PDB file of N, CA and C in Angstrom:
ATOM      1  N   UNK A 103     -12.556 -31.283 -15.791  1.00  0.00           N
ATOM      2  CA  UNK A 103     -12.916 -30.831 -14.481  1.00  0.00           C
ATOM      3  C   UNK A 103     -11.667 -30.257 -13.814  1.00  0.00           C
ATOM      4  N   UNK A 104     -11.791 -29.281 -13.442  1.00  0.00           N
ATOM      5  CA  UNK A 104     -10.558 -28.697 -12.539  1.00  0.00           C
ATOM      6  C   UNK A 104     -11.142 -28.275 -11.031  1.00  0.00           C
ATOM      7  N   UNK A 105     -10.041 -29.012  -9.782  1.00  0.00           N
ATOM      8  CA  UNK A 105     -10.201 -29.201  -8.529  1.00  0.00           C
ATOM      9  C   UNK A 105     -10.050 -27.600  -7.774  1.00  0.00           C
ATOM     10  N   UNK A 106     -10.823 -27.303  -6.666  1.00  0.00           N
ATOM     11  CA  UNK A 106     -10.452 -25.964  -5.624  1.00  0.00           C
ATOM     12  C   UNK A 106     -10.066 -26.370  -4.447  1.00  0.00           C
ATOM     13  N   UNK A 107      -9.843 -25.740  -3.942  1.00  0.00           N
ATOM     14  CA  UNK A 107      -9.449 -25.921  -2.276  1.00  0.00           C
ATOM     15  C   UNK A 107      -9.844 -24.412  -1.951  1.00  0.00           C
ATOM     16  N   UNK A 108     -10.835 -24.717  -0.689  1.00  0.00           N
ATOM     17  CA  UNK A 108     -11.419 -23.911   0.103  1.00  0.00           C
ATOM     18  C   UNK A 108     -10.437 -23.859   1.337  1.00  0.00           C
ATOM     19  N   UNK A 109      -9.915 -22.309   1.574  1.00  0.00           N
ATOM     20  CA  UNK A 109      -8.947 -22.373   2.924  1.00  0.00           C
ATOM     21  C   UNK A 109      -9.879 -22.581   4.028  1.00  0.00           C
ATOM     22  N   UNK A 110     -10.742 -21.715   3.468  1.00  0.00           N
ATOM     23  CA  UNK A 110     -11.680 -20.999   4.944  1.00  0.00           C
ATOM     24  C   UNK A 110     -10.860 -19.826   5.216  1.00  0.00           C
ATOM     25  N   UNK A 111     -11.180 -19.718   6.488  1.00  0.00           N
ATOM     26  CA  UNK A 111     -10.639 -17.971   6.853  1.00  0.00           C
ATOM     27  C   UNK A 111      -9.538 -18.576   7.453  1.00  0.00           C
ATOM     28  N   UNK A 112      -8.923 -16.845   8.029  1.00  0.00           N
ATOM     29  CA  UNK A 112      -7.557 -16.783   8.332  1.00  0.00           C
ATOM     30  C   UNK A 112      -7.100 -17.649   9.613  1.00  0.00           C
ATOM     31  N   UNK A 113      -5.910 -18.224   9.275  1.00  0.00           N
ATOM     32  CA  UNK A 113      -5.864 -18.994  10.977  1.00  0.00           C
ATOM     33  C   UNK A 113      -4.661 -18.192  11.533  1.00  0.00           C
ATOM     34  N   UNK A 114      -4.077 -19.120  13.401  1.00  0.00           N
ATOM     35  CA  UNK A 114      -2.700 -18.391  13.225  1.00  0.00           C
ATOM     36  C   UNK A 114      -2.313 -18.847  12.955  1.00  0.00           C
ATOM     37  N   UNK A 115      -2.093 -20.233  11.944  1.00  0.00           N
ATOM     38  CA  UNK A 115      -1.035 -21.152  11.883  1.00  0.00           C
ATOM     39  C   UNK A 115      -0.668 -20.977  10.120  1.00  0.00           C
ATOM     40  N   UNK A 116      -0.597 -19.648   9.570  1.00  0.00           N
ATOM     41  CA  UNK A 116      -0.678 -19.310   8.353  1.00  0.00           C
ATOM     42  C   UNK A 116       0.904 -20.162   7.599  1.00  0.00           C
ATOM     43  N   UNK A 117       1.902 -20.626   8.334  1.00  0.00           N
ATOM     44  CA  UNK A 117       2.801 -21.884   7.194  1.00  0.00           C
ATOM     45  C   UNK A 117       1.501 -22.915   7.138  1.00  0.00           C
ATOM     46  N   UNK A 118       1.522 -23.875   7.841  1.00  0.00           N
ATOM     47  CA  UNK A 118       0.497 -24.856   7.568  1.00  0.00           C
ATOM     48  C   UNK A 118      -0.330 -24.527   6.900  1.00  0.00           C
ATOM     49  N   UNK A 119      -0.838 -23.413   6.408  1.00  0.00           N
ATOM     50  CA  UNK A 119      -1.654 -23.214   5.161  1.00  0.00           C
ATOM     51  C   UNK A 119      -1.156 -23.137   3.848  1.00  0.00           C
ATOM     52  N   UNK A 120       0.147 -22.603   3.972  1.00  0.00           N
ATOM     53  CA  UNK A 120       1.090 -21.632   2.863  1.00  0.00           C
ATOM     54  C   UNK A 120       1.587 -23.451   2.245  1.00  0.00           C
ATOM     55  N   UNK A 121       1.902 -24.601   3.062  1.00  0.00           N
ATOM     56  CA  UNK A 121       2.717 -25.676   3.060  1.00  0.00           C
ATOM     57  C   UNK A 121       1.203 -26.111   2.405  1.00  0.00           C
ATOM     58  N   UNK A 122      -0.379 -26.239   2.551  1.00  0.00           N
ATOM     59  CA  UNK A 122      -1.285 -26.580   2.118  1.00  0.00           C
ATOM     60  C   UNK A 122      -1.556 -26.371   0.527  1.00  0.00           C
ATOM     61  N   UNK A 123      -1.544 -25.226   0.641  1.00  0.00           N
ATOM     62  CA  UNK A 123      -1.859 -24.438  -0.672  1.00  0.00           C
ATOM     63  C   UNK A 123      -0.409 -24.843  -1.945  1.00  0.00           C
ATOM     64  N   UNK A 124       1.193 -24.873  -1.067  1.00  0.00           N
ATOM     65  CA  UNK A 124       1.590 -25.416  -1.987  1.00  0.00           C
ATOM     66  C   UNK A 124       1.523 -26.506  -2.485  1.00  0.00           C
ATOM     67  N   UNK A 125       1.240 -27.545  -1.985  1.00  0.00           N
ATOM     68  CA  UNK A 125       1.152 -28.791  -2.400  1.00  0.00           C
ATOM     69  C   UNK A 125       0.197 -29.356  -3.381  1.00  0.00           C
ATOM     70  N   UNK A 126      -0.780 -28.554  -2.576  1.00  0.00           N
ATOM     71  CA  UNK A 126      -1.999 -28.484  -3.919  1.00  0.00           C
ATOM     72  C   UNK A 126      -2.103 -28.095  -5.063  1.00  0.00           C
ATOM     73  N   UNK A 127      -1.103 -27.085  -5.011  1.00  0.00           N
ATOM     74  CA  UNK A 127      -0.819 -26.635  -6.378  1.00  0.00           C
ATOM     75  C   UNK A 127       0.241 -27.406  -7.149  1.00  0.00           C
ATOM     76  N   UNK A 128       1.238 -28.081  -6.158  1.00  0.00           N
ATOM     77  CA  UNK A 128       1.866 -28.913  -6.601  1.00  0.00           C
ATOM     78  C   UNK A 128       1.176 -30.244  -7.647  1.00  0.00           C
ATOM     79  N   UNK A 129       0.126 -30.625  -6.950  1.00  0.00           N
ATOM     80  CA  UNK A 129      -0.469 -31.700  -6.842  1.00  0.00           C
ATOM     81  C   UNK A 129      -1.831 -31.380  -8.442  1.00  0.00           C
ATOM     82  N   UNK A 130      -1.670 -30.118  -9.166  1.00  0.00           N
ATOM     83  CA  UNK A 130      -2.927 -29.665 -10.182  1.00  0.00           C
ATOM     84  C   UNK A 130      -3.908 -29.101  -9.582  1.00  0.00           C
ATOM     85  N   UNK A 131      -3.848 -28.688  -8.476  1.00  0.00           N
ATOM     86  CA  UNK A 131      -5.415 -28.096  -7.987  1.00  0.00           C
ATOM     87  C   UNK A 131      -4.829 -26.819  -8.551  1.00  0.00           C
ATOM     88  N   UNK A 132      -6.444 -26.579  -9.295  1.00  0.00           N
ATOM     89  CA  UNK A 132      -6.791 -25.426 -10.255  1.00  0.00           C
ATOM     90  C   UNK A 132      -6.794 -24.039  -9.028  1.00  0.00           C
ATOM     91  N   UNK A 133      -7.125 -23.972  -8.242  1.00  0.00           N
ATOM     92  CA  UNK A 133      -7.512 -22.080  -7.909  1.00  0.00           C
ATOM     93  C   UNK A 133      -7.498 -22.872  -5.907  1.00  0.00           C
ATOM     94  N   UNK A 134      -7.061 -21.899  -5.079  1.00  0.00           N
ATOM     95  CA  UNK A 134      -7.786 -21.696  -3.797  1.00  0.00           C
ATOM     96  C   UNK A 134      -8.686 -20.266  -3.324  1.00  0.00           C
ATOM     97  N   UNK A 135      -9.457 -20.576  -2.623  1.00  0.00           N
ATOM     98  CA  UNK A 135     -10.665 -19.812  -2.285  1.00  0.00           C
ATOM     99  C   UNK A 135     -10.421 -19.444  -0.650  1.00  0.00           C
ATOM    100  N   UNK A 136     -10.032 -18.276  -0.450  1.00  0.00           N
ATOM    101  CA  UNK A 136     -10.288 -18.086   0.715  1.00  0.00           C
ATOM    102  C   UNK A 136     -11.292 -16.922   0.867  1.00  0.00           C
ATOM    103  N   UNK A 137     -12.036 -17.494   2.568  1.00  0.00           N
ATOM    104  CA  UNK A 137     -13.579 -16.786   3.409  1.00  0.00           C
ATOM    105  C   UNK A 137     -12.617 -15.520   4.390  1.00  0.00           C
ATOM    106  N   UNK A 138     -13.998 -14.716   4.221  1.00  0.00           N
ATOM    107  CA  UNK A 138     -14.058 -13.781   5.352  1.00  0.00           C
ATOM    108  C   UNK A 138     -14.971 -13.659   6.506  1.00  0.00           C
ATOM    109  N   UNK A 139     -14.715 -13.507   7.439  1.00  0.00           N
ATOM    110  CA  UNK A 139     -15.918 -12.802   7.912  1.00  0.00           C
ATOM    111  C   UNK A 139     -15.508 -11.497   8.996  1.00  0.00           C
ATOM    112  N   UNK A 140     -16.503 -10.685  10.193  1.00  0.00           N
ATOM    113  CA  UNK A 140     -15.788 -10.177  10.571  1.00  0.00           C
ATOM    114  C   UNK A 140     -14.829 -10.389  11.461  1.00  0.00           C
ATOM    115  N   UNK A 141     -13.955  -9.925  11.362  1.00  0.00           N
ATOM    116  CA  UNK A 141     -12.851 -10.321  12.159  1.00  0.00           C
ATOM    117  C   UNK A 141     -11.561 -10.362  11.296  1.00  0.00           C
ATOM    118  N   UNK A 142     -11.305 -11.638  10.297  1.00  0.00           N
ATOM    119  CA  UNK A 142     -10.598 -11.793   9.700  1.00  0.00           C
ATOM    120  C   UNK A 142     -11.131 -11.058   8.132  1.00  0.00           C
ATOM    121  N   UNK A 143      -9.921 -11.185   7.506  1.00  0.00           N
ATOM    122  CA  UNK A 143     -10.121 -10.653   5.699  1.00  0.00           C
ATOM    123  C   UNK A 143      -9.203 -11.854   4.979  1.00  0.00           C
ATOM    124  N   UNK A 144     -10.481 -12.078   3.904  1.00  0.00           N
ATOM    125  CA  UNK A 144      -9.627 -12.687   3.017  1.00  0.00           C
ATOM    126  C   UNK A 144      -8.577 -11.826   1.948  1.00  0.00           C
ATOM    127  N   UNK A 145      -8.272 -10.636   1.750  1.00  0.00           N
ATOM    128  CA  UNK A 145      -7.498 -10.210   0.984  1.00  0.00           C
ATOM    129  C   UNK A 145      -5.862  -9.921   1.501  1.00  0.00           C
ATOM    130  N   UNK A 146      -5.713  -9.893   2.618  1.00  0.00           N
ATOM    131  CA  UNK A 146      -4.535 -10.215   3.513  1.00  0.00           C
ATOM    132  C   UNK A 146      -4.067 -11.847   3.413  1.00  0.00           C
ATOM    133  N   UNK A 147      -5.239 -12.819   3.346  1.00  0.00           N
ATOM    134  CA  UNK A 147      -4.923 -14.360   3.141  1.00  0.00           C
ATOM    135  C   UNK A 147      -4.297 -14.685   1.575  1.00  0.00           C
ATOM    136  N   UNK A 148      -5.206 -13.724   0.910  1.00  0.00           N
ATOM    137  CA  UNK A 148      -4.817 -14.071  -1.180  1.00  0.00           C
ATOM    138  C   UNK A 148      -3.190 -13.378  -1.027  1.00  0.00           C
ATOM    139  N   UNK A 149      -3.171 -12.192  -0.328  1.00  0.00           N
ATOM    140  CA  UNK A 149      -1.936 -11.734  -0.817  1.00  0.00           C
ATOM    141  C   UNK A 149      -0.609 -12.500  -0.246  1.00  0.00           C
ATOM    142  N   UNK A 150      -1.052 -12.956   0.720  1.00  0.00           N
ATOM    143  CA  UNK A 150       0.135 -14.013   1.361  1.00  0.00           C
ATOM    144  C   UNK A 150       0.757 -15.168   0.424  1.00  0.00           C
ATOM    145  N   UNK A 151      -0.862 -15.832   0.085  1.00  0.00           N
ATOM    146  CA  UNK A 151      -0.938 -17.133  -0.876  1.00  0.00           C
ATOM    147  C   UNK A 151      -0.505 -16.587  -2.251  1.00  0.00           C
ATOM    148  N   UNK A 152      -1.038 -15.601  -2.568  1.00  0.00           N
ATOM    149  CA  UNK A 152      -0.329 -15.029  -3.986  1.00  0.00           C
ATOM    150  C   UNK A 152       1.404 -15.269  -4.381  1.00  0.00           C
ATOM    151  N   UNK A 153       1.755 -15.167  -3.401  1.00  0.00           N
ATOM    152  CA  UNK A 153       3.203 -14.479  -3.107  1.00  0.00           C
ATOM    153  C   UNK A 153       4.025 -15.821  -2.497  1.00  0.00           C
ATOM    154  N   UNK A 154       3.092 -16.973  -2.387  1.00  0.00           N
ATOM    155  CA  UNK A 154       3.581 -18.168  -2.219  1.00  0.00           C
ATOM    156  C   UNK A 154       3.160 -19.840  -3.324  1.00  0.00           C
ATOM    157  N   UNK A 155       3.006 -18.824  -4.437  1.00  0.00           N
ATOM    158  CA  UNK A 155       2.172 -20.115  -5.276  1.00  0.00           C
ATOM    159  C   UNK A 155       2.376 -18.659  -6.779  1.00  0.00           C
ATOM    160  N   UNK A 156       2.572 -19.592  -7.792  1.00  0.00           N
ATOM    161  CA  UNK A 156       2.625 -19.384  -9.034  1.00  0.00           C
ATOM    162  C   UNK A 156       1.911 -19.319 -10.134  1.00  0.00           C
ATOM    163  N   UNK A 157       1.243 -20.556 -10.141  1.00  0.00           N
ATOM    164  CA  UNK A 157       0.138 -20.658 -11.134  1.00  0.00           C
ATOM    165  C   UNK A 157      -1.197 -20.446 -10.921  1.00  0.00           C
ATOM    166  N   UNK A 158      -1.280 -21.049  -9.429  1.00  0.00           N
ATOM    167  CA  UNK A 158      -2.776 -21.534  -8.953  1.00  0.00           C
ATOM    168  C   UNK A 158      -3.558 -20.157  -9.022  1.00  0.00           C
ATOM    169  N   UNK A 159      -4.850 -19.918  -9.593  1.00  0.00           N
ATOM    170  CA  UNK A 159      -5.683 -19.129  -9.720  1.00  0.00           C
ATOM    171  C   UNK A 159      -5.878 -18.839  -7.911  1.00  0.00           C
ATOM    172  N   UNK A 160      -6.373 -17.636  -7.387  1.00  0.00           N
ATOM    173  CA  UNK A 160      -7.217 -17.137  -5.959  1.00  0.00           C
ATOM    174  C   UNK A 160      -8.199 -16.625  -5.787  1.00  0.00           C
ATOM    175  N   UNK A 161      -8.808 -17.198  -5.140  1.00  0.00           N
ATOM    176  CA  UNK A 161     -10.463 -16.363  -5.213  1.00  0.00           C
ATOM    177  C   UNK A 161     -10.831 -16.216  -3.859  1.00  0.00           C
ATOM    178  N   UNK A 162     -11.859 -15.411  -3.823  1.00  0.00           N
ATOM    179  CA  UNK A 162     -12.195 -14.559  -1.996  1.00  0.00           C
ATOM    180  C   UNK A 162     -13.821 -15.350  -2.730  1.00  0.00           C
ATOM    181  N   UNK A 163     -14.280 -16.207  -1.352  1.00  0.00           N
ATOM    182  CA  UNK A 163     -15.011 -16.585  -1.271  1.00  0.00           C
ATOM    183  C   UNK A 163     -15.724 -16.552  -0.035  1.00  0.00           C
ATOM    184  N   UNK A 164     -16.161 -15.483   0.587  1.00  0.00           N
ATOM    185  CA  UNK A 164     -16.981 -13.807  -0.545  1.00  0.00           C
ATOM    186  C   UNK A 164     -15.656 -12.622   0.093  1.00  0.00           C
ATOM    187  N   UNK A 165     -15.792 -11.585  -0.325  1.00  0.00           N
ATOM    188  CA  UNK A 165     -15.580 -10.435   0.019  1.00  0.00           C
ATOM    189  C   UNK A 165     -16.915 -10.065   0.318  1.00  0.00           C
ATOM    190  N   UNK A 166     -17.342  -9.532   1.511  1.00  0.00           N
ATOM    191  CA  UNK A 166     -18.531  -9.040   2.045  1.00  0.00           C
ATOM    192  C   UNK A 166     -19.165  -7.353   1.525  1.00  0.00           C
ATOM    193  N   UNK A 167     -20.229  -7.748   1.182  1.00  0.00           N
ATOM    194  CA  UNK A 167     -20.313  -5.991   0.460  1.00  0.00           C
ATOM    195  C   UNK A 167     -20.716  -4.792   1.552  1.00  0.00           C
ATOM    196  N   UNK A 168     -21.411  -5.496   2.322  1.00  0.00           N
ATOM    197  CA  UNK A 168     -21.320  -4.821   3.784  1.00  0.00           C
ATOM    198  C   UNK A 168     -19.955  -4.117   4.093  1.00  0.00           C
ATOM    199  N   UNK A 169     -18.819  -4.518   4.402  1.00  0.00           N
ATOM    200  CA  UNK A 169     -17.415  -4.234   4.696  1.00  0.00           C
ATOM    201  C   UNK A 169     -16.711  -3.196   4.379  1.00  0.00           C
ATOM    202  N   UNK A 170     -16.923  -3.279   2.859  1.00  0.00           N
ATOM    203  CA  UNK A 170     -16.611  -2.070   1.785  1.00  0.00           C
ATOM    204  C   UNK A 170     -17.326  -1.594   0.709  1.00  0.00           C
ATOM    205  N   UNK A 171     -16.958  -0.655   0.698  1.00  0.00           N
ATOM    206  CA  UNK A 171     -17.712   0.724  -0.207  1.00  0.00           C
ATOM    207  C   UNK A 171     -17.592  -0.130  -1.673  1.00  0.00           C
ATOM    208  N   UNK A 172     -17.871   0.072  -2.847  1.00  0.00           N
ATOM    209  CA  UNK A 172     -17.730  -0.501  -4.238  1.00  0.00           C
ATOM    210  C   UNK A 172     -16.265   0.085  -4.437  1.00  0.00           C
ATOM    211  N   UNK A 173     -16.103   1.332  -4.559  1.00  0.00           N
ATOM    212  CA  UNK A 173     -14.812   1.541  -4.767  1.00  0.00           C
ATOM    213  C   UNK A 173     -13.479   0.910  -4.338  1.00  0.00           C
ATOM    214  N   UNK A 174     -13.810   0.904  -3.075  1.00  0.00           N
ATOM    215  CA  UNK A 174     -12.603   0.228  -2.192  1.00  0.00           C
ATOM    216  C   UNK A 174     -12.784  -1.605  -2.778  1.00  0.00           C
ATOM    217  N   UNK A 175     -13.845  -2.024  -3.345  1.00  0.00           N
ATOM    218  CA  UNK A 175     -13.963  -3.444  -3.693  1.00  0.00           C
ATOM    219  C   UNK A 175     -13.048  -3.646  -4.745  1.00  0.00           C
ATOM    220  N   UNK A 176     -13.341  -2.529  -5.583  1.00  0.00           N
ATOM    221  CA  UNK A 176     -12.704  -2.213  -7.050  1.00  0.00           C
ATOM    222  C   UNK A 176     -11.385  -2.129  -6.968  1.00  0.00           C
ATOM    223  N   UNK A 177     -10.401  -1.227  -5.604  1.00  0.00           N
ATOM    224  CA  UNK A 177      -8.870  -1.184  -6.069  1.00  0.00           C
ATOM    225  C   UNK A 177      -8.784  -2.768  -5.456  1.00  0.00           C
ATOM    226  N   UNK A 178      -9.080  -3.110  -4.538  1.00  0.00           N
ATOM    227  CA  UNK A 178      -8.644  -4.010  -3.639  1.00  0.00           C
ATOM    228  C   UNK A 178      -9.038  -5.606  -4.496  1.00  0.00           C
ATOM    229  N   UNK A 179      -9.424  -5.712  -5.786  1.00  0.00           N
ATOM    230  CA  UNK A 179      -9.759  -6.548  -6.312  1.00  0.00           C
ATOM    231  C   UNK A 179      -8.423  -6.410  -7.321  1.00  0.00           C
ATOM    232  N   UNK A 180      -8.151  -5.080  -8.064  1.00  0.00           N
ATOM    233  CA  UNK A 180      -7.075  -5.066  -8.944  1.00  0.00           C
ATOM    234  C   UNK A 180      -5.987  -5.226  -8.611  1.00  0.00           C
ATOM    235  N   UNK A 181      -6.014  -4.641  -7.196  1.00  0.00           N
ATOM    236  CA  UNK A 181      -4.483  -4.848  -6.422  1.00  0.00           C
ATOM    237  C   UNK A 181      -3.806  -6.344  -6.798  1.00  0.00           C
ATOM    238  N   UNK A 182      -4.919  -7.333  -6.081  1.00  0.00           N
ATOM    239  CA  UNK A 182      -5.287  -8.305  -6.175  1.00  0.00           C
ATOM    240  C   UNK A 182      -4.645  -9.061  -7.211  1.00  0.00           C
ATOM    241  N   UNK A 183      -5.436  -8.711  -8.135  1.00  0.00           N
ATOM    242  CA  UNK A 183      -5.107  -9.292  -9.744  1.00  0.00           C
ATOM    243  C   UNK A 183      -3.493  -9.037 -10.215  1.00  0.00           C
ATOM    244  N   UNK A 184      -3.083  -7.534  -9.777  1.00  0.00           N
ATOM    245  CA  UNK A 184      -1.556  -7.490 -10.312  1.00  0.00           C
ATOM    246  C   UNK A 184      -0.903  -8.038  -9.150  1.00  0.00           C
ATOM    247  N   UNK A 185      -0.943  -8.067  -8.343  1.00  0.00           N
ATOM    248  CA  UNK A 185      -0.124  -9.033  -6.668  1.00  0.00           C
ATOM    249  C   UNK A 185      -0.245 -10.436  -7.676  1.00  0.00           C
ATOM    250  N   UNK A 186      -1.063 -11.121  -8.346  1.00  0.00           N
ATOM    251  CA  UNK A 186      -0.803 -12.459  -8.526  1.00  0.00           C
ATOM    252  C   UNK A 186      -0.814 -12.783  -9.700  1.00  0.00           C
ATOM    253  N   UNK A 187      -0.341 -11.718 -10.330  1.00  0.00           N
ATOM    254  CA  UNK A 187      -0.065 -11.483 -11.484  1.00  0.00           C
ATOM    255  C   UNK A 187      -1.240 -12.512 -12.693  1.00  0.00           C
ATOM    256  N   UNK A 188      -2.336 -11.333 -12.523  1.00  0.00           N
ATOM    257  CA  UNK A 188      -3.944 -12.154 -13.378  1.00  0.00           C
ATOM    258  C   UNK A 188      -4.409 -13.416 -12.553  1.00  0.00           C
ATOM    259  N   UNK A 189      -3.977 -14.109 -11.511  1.00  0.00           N
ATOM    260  CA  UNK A 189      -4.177 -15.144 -11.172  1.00  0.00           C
ATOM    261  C   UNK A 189      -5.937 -15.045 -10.189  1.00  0.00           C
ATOM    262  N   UNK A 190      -6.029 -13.490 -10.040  1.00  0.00           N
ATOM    263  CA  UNK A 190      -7.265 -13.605  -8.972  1.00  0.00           C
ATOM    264  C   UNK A 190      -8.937 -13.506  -9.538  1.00  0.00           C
ATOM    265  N   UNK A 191      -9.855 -13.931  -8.766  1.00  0.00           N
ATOM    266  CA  UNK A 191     -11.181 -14.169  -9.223  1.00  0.00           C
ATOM    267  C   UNK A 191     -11.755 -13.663  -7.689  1.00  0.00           C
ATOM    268  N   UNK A 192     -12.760 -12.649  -8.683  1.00  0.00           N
ATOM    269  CA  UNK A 192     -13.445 -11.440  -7.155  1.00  0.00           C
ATOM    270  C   UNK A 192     -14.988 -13.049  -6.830  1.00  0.00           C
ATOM    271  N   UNK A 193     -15.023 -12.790  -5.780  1.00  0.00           N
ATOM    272  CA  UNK A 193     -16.375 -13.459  -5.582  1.00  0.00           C
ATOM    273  C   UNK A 193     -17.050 -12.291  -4.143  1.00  0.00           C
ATOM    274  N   UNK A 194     -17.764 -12.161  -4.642  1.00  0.00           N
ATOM    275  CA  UNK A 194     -18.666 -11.179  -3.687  1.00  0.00           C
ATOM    276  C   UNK A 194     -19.932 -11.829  -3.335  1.00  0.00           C
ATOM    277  N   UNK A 195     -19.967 -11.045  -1.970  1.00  0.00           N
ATOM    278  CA  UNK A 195     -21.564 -11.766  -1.394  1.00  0.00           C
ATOM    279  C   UNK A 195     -21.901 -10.716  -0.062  1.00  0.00           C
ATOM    280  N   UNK A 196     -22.864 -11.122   0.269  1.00  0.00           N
ATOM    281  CA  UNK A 196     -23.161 -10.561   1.760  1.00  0.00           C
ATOM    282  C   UNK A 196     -22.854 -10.846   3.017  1.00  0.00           C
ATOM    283  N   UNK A 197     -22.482 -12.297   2.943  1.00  0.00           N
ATOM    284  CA  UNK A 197     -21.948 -13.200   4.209  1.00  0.00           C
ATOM    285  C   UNK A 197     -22.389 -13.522   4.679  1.00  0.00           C
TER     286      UNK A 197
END
């Protein structure tokens, strides 16, 4: 069994998350999942967390298909993947 951690969406208190996410990863948690909705984006949250964590897998739990076009889902998913070097997992939905 391997553990997630759900951020939720973006806060302003983005160390206290960054200090969250490391520990957890410290600690074996497999992947974190961060939400969107409107207002905030989770792909501004992965790239932060990307860039502050090593191993831990990231996943957008959802990227809204409403939001963006397929194309724009498509770079912004690969971006994604090379920012965390293979570490990311697309999750799409409607919201």
């Amino acid at each position: 069994m391997r553990l997630g951690l759900n951020v939720g969406y973006a806060t302003d208190d983005l160390g206290s998350l960054v200090r969250l996410v490391e520990r957890a990863e410290q600690l074996g948690v497999a992947s974190a999942w961060a939400a969107e909705a409107y207002g905030t984006d989770a792909v501004s949250v992965l790239a932060y967390l990307a860039a502050h964590t090593s191993q831990m897998r990231l996943g957008s739990a959802v990227l809204q298909i409403p939001a963006r076009t397929p194309a724009m889902t498509a770079m912004t998913a690969i971006t994604l993947d090379h920012l965390s070097e293979g570490r990311f997992a697309l999750g799409l939905g409607v919201s």
